[in-house]
JSON list of N, CA and C in Angstrom, two decimals:
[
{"chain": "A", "resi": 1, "resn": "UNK", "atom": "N", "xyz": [-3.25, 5.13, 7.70]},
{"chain": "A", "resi": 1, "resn": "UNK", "atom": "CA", "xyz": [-4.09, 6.31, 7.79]},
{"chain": "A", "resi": 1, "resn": "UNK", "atom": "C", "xyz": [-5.26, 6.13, 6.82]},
{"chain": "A", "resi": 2, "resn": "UNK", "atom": "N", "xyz": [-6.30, 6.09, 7.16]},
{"chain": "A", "resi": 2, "resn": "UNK", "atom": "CA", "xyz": [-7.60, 6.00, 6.53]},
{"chain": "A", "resi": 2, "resn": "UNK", "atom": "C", "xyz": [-7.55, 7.41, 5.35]},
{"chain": "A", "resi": 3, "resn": "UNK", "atom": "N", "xyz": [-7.97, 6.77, 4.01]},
{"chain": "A", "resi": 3, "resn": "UNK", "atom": "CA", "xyz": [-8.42, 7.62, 3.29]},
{"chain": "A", "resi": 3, "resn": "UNK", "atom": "C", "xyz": [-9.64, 8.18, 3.36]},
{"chain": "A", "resi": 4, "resn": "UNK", "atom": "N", "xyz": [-10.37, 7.26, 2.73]},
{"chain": "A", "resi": 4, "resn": "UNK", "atom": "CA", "xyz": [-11.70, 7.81, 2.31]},
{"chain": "A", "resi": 4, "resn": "UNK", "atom": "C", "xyz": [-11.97, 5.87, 2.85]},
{"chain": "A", "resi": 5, "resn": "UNK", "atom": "N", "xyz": [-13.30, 5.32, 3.11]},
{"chain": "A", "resi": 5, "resn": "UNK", "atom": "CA", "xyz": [-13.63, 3.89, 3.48]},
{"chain": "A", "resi": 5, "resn": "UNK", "atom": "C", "xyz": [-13.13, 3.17, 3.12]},
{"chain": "A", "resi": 6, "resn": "UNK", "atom": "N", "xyz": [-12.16, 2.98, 1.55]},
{"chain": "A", "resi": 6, "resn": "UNK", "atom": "CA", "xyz": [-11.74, 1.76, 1.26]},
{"chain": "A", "resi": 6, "resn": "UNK", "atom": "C", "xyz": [-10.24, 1.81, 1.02]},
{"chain": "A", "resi": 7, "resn": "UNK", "atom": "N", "xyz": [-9.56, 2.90, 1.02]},
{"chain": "A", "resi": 7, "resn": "UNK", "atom": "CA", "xyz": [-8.46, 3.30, 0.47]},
{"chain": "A", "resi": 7, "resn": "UNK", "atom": "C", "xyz": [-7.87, 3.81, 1.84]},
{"chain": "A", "resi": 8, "resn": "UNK", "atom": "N", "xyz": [-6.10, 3.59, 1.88]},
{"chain": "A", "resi": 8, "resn": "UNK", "atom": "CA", "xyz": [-5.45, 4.10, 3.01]},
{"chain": "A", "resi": 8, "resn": "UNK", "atom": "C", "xyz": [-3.96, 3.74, 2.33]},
{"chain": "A", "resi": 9, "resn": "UNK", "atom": "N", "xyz": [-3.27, 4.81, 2.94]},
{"chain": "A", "resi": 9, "resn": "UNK", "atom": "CA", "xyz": [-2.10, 4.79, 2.74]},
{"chain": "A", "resi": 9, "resn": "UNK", "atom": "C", "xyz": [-1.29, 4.13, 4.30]},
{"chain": "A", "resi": 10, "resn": "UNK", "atom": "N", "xyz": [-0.02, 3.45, 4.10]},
{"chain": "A", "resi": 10, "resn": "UNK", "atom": "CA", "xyz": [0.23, 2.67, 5.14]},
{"chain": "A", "resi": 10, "resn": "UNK", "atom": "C", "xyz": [1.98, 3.18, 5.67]},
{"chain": "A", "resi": 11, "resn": "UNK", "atom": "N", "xyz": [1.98, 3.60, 6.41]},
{"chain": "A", "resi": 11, "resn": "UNK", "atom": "CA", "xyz": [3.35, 4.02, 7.26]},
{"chain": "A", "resi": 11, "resn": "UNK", "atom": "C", "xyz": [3.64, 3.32, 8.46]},
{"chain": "A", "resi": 12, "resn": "UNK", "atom": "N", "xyz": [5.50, 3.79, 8.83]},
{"chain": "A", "resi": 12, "resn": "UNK", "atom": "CA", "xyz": [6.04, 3.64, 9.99]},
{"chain": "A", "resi": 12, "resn": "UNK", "atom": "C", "xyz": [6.85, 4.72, 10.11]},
{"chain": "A", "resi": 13, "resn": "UNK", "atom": "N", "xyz": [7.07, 4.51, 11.51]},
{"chain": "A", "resi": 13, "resn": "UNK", "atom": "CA", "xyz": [8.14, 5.59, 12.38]},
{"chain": "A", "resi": 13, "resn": "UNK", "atom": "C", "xyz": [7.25, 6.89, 12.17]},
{"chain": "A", "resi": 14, "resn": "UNK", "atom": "N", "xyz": [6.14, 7.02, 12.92]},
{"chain": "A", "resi": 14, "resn": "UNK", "atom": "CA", "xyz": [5.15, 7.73, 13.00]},
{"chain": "A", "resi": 14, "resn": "UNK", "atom": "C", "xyz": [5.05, 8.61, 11.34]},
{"chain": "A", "resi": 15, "resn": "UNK", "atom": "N", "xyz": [4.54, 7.75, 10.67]},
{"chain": "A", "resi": 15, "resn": "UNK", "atom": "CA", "xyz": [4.30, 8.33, 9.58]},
{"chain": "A", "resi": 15, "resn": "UNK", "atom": "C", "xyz": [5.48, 8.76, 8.47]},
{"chain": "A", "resi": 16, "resn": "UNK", "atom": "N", "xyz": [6.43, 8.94, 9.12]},
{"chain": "A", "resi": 16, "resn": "UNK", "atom": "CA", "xyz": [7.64, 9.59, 8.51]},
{"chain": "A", "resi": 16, "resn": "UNK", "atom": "C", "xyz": [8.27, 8.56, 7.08]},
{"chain": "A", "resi": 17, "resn": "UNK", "atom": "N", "xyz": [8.07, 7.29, 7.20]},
{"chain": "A", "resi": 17, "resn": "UNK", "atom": "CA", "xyz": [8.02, 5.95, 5.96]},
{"chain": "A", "resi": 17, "resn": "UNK", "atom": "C", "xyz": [6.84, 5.67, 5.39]},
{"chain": "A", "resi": 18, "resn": "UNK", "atom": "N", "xyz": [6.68, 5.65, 4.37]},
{"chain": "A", "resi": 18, "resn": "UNK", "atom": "CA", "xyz": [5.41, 4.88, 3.58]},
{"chain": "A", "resi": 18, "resn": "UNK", "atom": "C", "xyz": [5.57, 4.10, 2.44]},
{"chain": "A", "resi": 19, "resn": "UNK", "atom": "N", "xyz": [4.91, 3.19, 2.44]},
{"chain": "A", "resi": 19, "resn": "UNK", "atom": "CA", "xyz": [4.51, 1.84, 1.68]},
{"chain": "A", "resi": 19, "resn": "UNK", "atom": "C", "xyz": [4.34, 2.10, 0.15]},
{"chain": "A", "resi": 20, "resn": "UNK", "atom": "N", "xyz": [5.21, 1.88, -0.76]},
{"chain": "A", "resi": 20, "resn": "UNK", "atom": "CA", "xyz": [5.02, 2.42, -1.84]},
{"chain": "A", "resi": 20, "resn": "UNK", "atom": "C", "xyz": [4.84, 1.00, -2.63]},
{"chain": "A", "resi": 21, "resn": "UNK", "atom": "N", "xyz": [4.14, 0.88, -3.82]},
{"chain": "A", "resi": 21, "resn": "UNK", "atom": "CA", "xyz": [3.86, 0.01, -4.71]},
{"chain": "A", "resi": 21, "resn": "UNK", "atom": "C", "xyz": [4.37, 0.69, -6.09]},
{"chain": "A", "resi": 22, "resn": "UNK", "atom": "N", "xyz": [5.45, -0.20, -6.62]},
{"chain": "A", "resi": 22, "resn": "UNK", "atom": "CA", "xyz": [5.83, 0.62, -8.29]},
{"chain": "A", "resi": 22, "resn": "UNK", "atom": "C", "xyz": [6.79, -0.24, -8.99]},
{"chain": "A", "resi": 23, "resn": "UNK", "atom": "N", "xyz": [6.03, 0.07, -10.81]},
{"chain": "A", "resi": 23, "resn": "UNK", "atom": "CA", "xyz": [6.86, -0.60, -11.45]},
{"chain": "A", "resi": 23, "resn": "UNK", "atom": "C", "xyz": [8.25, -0.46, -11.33]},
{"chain": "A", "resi": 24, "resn": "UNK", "atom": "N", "xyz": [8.67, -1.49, -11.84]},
{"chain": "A", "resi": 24, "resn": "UNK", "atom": "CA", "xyz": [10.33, -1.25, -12.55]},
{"chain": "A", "resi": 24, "resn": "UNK", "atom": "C", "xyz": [10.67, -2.40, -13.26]},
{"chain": "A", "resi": 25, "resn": "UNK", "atom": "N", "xyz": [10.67, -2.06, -14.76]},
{"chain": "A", "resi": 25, "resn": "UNK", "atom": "CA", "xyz": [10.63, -2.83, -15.79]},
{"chain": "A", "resi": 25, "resn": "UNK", "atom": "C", "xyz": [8.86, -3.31, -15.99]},
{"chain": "A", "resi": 26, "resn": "UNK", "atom": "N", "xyz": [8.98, -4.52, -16.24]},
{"chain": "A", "resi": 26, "resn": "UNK", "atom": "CA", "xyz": [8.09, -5.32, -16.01]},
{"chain": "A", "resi": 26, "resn": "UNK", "atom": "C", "xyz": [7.26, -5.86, -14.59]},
{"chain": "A", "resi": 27, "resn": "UNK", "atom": "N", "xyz": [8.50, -5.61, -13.63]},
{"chain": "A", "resi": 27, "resn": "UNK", "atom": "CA", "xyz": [8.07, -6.10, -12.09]},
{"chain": "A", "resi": 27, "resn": "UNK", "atom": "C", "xyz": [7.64, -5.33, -11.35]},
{"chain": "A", "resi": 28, "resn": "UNK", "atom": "N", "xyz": [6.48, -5.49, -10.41]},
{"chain": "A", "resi": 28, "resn": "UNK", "atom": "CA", "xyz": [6.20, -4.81, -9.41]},
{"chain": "A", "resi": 28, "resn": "UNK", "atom": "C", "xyz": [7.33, -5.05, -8.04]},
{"chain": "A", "resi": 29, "resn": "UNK", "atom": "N", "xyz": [7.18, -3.80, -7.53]},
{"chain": "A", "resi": 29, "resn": "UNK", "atom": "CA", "xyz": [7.88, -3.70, -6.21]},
{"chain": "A", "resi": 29, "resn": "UNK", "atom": "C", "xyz": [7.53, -3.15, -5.11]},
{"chain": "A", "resi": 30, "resn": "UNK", "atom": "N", "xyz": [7.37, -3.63, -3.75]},
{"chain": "A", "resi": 30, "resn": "UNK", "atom": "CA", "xyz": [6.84, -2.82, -2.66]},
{"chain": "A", "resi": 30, "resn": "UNK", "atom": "C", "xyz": [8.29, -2.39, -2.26]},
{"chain": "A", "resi": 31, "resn": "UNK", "atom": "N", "xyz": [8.48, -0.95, -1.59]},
{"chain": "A", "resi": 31, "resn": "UNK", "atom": "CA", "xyz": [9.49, 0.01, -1.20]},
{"chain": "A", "resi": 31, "resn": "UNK", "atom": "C", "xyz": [8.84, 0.78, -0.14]},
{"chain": "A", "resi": 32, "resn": "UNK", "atom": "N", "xyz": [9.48, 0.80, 0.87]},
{"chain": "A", "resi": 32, "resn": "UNK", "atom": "CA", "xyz": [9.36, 2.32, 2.01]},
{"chain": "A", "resi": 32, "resn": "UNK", "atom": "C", "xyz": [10.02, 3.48, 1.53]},
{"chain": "A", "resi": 33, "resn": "UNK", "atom": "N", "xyz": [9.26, 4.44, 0.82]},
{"chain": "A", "resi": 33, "resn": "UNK", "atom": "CA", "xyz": [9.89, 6.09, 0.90]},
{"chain": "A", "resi": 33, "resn": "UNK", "atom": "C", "xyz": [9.83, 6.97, 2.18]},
{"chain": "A", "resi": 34, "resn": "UNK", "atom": "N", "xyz": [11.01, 7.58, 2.20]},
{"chain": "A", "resi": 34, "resn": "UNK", "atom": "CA", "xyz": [10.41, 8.81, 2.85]},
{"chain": "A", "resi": 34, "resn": "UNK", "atom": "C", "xyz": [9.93, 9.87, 2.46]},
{"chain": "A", "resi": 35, "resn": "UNK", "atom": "N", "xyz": [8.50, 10.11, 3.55]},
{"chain": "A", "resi": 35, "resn": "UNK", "atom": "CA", "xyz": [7.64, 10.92, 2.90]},
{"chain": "A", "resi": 35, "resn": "UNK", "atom": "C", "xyz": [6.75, 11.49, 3.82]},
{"chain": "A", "resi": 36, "resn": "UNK", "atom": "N", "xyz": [6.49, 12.48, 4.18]},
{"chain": "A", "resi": 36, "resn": "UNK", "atom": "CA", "xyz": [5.39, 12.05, 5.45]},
{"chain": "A", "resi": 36, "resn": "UNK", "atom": "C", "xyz": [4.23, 11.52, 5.11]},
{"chain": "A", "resi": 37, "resn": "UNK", "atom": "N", "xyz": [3.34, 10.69, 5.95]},
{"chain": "A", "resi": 37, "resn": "UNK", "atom": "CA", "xyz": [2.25, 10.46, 5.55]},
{"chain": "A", "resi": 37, "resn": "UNK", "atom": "C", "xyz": [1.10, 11.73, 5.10]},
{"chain": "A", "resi": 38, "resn": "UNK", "atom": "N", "xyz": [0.79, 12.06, 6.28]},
{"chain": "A", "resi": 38, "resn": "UNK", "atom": "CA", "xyz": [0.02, 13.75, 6.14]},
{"chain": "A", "resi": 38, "resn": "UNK", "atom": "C", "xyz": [0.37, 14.70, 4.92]},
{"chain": "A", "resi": 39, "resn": "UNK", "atom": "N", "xyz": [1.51, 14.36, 4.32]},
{"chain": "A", "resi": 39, "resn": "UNK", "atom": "CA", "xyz": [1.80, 15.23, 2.88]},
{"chain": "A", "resi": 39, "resn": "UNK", "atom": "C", "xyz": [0.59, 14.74, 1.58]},
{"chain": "A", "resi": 40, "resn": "UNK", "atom": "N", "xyz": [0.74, 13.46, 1.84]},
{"chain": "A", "resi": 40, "resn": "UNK", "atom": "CA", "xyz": [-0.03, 12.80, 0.53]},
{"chain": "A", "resi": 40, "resn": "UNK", "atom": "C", "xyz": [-1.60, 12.99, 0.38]},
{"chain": "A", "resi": 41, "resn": "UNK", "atom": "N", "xyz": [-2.21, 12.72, -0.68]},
{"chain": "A", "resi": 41, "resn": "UNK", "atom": "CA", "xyz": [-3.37, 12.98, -1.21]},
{"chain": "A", "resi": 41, "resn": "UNK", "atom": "C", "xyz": [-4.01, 11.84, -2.10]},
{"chain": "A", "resi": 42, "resn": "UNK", "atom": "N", "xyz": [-5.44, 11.30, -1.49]},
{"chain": "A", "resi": 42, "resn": "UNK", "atom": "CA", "xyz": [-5.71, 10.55, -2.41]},
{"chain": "A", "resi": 42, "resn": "UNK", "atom": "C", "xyz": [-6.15, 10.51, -3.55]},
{"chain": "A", "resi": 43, "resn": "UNK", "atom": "N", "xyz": [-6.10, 11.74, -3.97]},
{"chain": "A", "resi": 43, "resn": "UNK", "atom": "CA", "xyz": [-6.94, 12.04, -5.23]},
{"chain": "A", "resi": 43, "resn": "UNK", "atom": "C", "xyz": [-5.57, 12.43, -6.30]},
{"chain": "A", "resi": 44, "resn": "UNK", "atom": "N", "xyz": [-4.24, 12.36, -6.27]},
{"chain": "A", "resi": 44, "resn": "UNK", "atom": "CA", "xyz": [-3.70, 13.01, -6.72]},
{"chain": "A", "resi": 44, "resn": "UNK", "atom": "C", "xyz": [-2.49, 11.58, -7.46]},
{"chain": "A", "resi": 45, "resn": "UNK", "atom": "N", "xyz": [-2.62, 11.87, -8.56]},
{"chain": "A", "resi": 45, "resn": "UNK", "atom": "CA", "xyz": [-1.29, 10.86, -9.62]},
{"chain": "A", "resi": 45, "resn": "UNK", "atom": "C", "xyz": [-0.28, 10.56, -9.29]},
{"chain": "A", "resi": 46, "resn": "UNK", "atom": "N", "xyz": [0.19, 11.50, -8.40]},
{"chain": "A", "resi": 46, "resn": "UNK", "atom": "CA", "xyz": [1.63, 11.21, -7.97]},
{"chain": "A", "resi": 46, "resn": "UNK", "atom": "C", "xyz": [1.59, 10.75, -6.82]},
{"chain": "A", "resi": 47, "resn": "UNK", "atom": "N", "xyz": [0.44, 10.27, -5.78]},
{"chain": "A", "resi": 47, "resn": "UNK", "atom": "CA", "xyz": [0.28, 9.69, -4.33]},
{"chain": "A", "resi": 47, "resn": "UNK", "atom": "C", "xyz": [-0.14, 8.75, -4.74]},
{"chain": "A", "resi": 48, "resn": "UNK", "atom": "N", "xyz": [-0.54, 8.25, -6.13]},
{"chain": "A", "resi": 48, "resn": "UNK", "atom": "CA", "xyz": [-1.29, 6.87, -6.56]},
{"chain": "A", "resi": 48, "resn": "UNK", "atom": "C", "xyz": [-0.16, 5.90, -5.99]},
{"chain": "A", "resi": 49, "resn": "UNK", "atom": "N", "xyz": [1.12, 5.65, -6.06]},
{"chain": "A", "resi": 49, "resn": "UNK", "atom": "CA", "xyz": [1.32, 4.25, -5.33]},
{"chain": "A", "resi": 49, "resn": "UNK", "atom": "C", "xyz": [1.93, 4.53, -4.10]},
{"chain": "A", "resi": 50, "resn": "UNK", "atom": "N", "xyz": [1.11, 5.24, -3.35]},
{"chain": "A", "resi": 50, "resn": "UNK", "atom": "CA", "xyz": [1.15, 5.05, -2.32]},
{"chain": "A", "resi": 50, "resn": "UNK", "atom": "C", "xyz": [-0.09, 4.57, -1.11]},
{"chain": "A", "resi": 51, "resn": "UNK", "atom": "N", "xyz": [-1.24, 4.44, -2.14]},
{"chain": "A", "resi": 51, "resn": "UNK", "atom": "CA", "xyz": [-2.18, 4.22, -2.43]},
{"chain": "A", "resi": 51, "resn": "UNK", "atom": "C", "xyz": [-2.74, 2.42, -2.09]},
{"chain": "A", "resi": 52, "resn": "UNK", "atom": "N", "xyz": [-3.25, 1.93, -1.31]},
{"chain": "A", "resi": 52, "resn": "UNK", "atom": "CA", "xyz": [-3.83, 0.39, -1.02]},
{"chain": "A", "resi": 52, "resn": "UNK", "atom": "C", "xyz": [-5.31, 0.81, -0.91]},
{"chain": "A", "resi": 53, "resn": "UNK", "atom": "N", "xyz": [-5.98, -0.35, -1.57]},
{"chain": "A", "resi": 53, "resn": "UNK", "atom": "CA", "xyz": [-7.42, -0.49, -1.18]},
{"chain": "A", "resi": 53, "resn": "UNK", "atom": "C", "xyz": [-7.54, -1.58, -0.25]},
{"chain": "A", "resi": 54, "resn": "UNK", "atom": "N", "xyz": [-8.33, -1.58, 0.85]},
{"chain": "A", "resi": 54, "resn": "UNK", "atom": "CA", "xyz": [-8.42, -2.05, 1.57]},
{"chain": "A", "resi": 54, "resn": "UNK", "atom": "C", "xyz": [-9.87, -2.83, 1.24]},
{"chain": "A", "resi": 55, "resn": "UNK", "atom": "N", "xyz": [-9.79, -4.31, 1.64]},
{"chain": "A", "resi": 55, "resn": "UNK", "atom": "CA", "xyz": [-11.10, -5.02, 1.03]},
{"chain": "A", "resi": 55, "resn": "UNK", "atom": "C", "xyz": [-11.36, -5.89, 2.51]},
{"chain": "A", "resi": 56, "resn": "UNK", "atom": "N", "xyz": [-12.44, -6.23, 3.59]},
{"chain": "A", "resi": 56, "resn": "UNK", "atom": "CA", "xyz": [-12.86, -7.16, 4.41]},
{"chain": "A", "resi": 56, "resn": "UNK", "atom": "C", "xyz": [-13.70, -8.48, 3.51]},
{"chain": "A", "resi": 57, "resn": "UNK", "atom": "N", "xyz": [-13.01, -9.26, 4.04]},
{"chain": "A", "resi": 57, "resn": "UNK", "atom": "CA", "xyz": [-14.06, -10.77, 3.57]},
{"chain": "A", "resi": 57, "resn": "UNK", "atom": "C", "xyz": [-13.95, -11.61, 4.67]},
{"chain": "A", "resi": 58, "resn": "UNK", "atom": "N", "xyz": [-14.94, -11.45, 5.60]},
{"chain": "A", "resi": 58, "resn": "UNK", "atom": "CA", "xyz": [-14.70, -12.55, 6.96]},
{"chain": "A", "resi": 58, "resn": "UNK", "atom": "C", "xyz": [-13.76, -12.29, 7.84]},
{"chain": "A", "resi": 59, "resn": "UNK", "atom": "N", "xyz": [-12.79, -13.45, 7.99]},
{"chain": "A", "resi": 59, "resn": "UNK", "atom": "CA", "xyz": [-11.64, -12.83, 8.46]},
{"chain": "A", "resi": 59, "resn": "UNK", "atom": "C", "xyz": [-10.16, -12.35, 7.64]},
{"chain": "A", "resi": 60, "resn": "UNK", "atom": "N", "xyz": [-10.56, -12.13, 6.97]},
{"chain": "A", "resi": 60, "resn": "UNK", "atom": "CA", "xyz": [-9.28, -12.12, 5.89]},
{"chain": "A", "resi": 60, "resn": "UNK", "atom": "C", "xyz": [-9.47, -10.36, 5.43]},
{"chain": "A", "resi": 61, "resn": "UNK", "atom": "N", "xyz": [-8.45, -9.48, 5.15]},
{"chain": "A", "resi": 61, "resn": "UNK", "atom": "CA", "xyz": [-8.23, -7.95, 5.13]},
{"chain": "A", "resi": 61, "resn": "UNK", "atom": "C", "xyz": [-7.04, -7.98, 3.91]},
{"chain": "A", "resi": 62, "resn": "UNK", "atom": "N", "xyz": [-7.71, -7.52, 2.89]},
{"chain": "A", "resi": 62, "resn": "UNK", "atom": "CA", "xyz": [-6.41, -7.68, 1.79]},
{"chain": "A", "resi": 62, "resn": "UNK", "atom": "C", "xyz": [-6.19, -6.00, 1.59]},
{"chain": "A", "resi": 63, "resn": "UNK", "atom": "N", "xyz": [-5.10, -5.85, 0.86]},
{"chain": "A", "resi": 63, "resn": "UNK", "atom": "CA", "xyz": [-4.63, -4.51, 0.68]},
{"chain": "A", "resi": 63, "resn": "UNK", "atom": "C", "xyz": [-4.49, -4.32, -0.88]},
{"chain": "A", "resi": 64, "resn": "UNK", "atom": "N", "xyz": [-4.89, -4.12, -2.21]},
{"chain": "A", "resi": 64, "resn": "UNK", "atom": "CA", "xyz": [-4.46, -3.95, -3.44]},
{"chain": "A", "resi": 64, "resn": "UNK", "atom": "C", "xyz": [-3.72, -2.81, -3.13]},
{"chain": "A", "resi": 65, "resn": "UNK", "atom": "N", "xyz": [-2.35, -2.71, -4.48]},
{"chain": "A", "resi": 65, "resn": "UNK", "atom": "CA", "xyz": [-2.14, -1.19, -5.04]},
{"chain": "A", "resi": 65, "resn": "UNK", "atom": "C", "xyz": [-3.00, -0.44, -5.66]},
{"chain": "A", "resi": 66, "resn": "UNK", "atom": "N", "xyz": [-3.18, 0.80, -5.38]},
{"chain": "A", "resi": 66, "resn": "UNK", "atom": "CA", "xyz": [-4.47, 1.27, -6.56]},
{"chain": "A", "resi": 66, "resn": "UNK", "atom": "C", "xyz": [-3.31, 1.91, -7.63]},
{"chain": "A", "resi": 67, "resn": "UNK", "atom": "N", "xyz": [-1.82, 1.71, -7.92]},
{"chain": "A", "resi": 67, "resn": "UNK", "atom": "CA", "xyz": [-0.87, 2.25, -8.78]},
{"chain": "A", "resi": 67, "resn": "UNK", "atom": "C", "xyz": [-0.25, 0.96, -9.23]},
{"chain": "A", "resi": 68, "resn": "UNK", "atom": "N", "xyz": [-1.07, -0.60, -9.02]},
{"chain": "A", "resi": 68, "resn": "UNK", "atom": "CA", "xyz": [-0.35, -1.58, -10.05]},
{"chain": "A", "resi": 68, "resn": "UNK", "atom": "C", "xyz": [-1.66, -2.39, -9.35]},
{"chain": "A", "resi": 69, "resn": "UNK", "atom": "N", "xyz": [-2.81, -2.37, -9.86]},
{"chain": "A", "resi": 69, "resn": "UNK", "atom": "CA", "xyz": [-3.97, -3.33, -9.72]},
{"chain": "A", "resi": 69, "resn": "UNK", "atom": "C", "xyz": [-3.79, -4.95, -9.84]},
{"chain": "A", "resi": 70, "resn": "UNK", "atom": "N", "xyz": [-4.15, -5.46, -9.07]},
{"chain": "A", "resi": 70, "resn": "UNK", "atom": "CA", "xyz": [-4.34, -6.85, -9.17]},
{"chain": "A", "resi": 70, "resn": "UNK", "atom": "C", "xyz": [-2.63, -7.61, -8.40]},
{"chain": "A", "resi": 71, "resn": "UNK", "atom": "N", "xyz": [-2.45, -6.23, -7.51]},
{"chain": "A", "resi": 71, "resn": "UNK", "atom": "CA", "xyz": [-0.85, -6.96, -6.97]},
{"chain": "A", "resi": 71, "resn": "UNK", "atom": "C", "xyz": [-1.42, -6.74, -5.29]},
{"chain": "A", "resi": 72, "resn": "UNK", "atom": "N", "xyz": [-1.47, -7.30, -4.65]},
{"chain": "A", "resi": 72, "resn": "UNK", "atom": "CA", "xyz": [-1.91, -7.76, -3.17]},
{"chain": "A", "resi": 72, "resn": "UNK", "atom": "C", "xyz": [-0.58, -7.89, -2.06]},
{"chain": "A", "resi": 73, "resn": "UNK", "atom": "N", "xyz": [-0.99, -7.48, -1.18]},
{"chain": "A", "resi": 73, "resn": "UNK", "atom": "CA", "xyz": [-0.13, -7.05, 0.06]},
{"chain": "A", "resi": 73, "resn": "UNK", "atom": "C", "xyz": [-0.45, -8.76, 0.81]},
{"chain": "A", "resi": 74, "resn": "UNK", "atom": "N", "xyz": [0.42, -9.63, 1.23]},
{"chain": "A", "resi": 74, "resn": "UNK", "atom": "CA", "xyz": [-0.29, -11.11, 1.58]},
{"chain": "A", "resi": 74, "resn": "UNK", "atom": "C", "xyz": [0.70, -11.56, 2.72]},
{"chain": "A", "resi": 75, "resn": "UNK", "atom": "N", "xyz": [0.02, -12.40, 3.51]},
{"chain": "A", "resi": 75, "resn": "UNK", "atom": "CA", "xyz": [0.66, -13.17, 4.21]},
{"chain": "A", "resi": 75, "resn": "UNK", "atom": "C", "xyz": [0.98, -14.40, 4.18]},
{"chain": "A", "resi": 76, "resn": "UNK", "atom": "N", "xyz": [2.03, -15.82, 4.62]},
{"chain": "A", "resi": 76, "resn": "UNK", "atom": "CA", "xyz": [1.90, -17.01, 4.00]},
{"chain": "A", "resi": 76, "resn": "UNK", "atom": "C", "xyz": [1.59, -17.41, 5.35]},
{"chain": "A", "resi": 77, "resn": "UNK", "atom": "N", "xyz": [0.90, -18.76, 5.61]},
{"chain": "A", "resi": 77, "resn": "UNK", "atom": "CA", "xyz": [0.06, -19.34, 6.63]},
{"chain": "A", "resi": 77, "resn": "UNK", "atom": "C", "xyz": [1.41, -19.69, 7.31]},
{"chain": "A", "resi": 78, "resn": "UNK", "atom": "N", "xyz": [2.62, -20.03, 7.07]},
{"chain": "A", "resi": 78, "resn": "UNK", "atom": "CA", "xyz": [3.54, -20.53, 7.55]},
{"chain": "A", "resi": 78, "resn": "UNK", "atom": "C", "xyz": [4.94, -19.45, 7.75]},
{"chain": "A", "resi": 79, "resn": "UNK", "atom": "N", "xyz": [5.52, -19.45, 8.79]},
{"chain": "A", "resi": 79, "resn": "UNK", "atom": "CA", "xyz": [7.00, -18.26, 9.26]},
{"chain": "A", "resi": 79, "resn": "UNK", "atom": "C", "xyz": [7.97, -18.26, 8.16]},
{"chain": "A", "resi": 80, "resn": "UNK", "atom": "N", "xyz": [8.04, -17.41, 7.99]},
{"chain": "A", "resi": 80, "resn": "UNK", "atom": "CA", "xyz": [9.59, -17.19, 6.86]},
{"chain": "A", "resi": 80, "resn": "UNK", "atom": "C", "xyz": [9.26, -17.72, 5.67]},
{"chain": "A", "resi": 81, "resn": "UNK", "atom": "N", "xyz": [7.84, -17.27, 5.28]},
{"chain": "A", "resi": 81, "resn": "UNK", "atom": "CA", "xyz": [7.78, -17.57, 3.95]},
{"chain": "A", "resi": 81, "resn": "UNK", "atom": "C", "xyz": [7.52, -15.96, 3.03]},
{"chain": "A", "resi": 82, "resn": "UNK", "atom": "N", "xyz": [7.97, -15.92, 1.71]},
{"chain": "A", "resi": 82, "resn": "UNK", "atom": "CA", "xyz": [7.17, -14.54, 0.86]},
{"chain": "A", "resi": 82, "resn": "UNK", "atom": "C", "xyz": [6.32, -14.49, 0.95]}
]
């Protein structure tokens, strides 16, 4: 769901799961909460990791957390890789 141009929050099962980015400990972790999408807010502290910036470069579409900066949503060129 589009935030504002660069920012979007990312769900499944029509919205009802969303893509969360958050510490624990030292490590980052991506997690599906339930949550609805339509509940959240981008302007608000507590929707921050739920939160991706969305960046275009050519063909390539990256996703940051905007609630753990510099951690990227990625794909590996090859099947069954992290």
């Amino acid at each position: 769901v589009p935030v504002e141009p660069h920012f979007v929050f990312l769900g499944i099962h029509g919205g009802k799961l969303c893509l969360s980015c958050v510490k624990s400990g030292d490590e980052m972790k991506l997690q599906l909460e339930p949550v609805n999408i339509t509940d959240l807010r981008k302007n608000s502290e507590q929707d921050k990791r739920f939160t991706f910036i969305r960046s275009d470069s050519g063909p390539t579409t990256s996703f940051e957390s905007a609630a753990c900066p510099g951690w990227f949503l990625c794909t590996a060129l090859e099947a069954d890789q992290p």
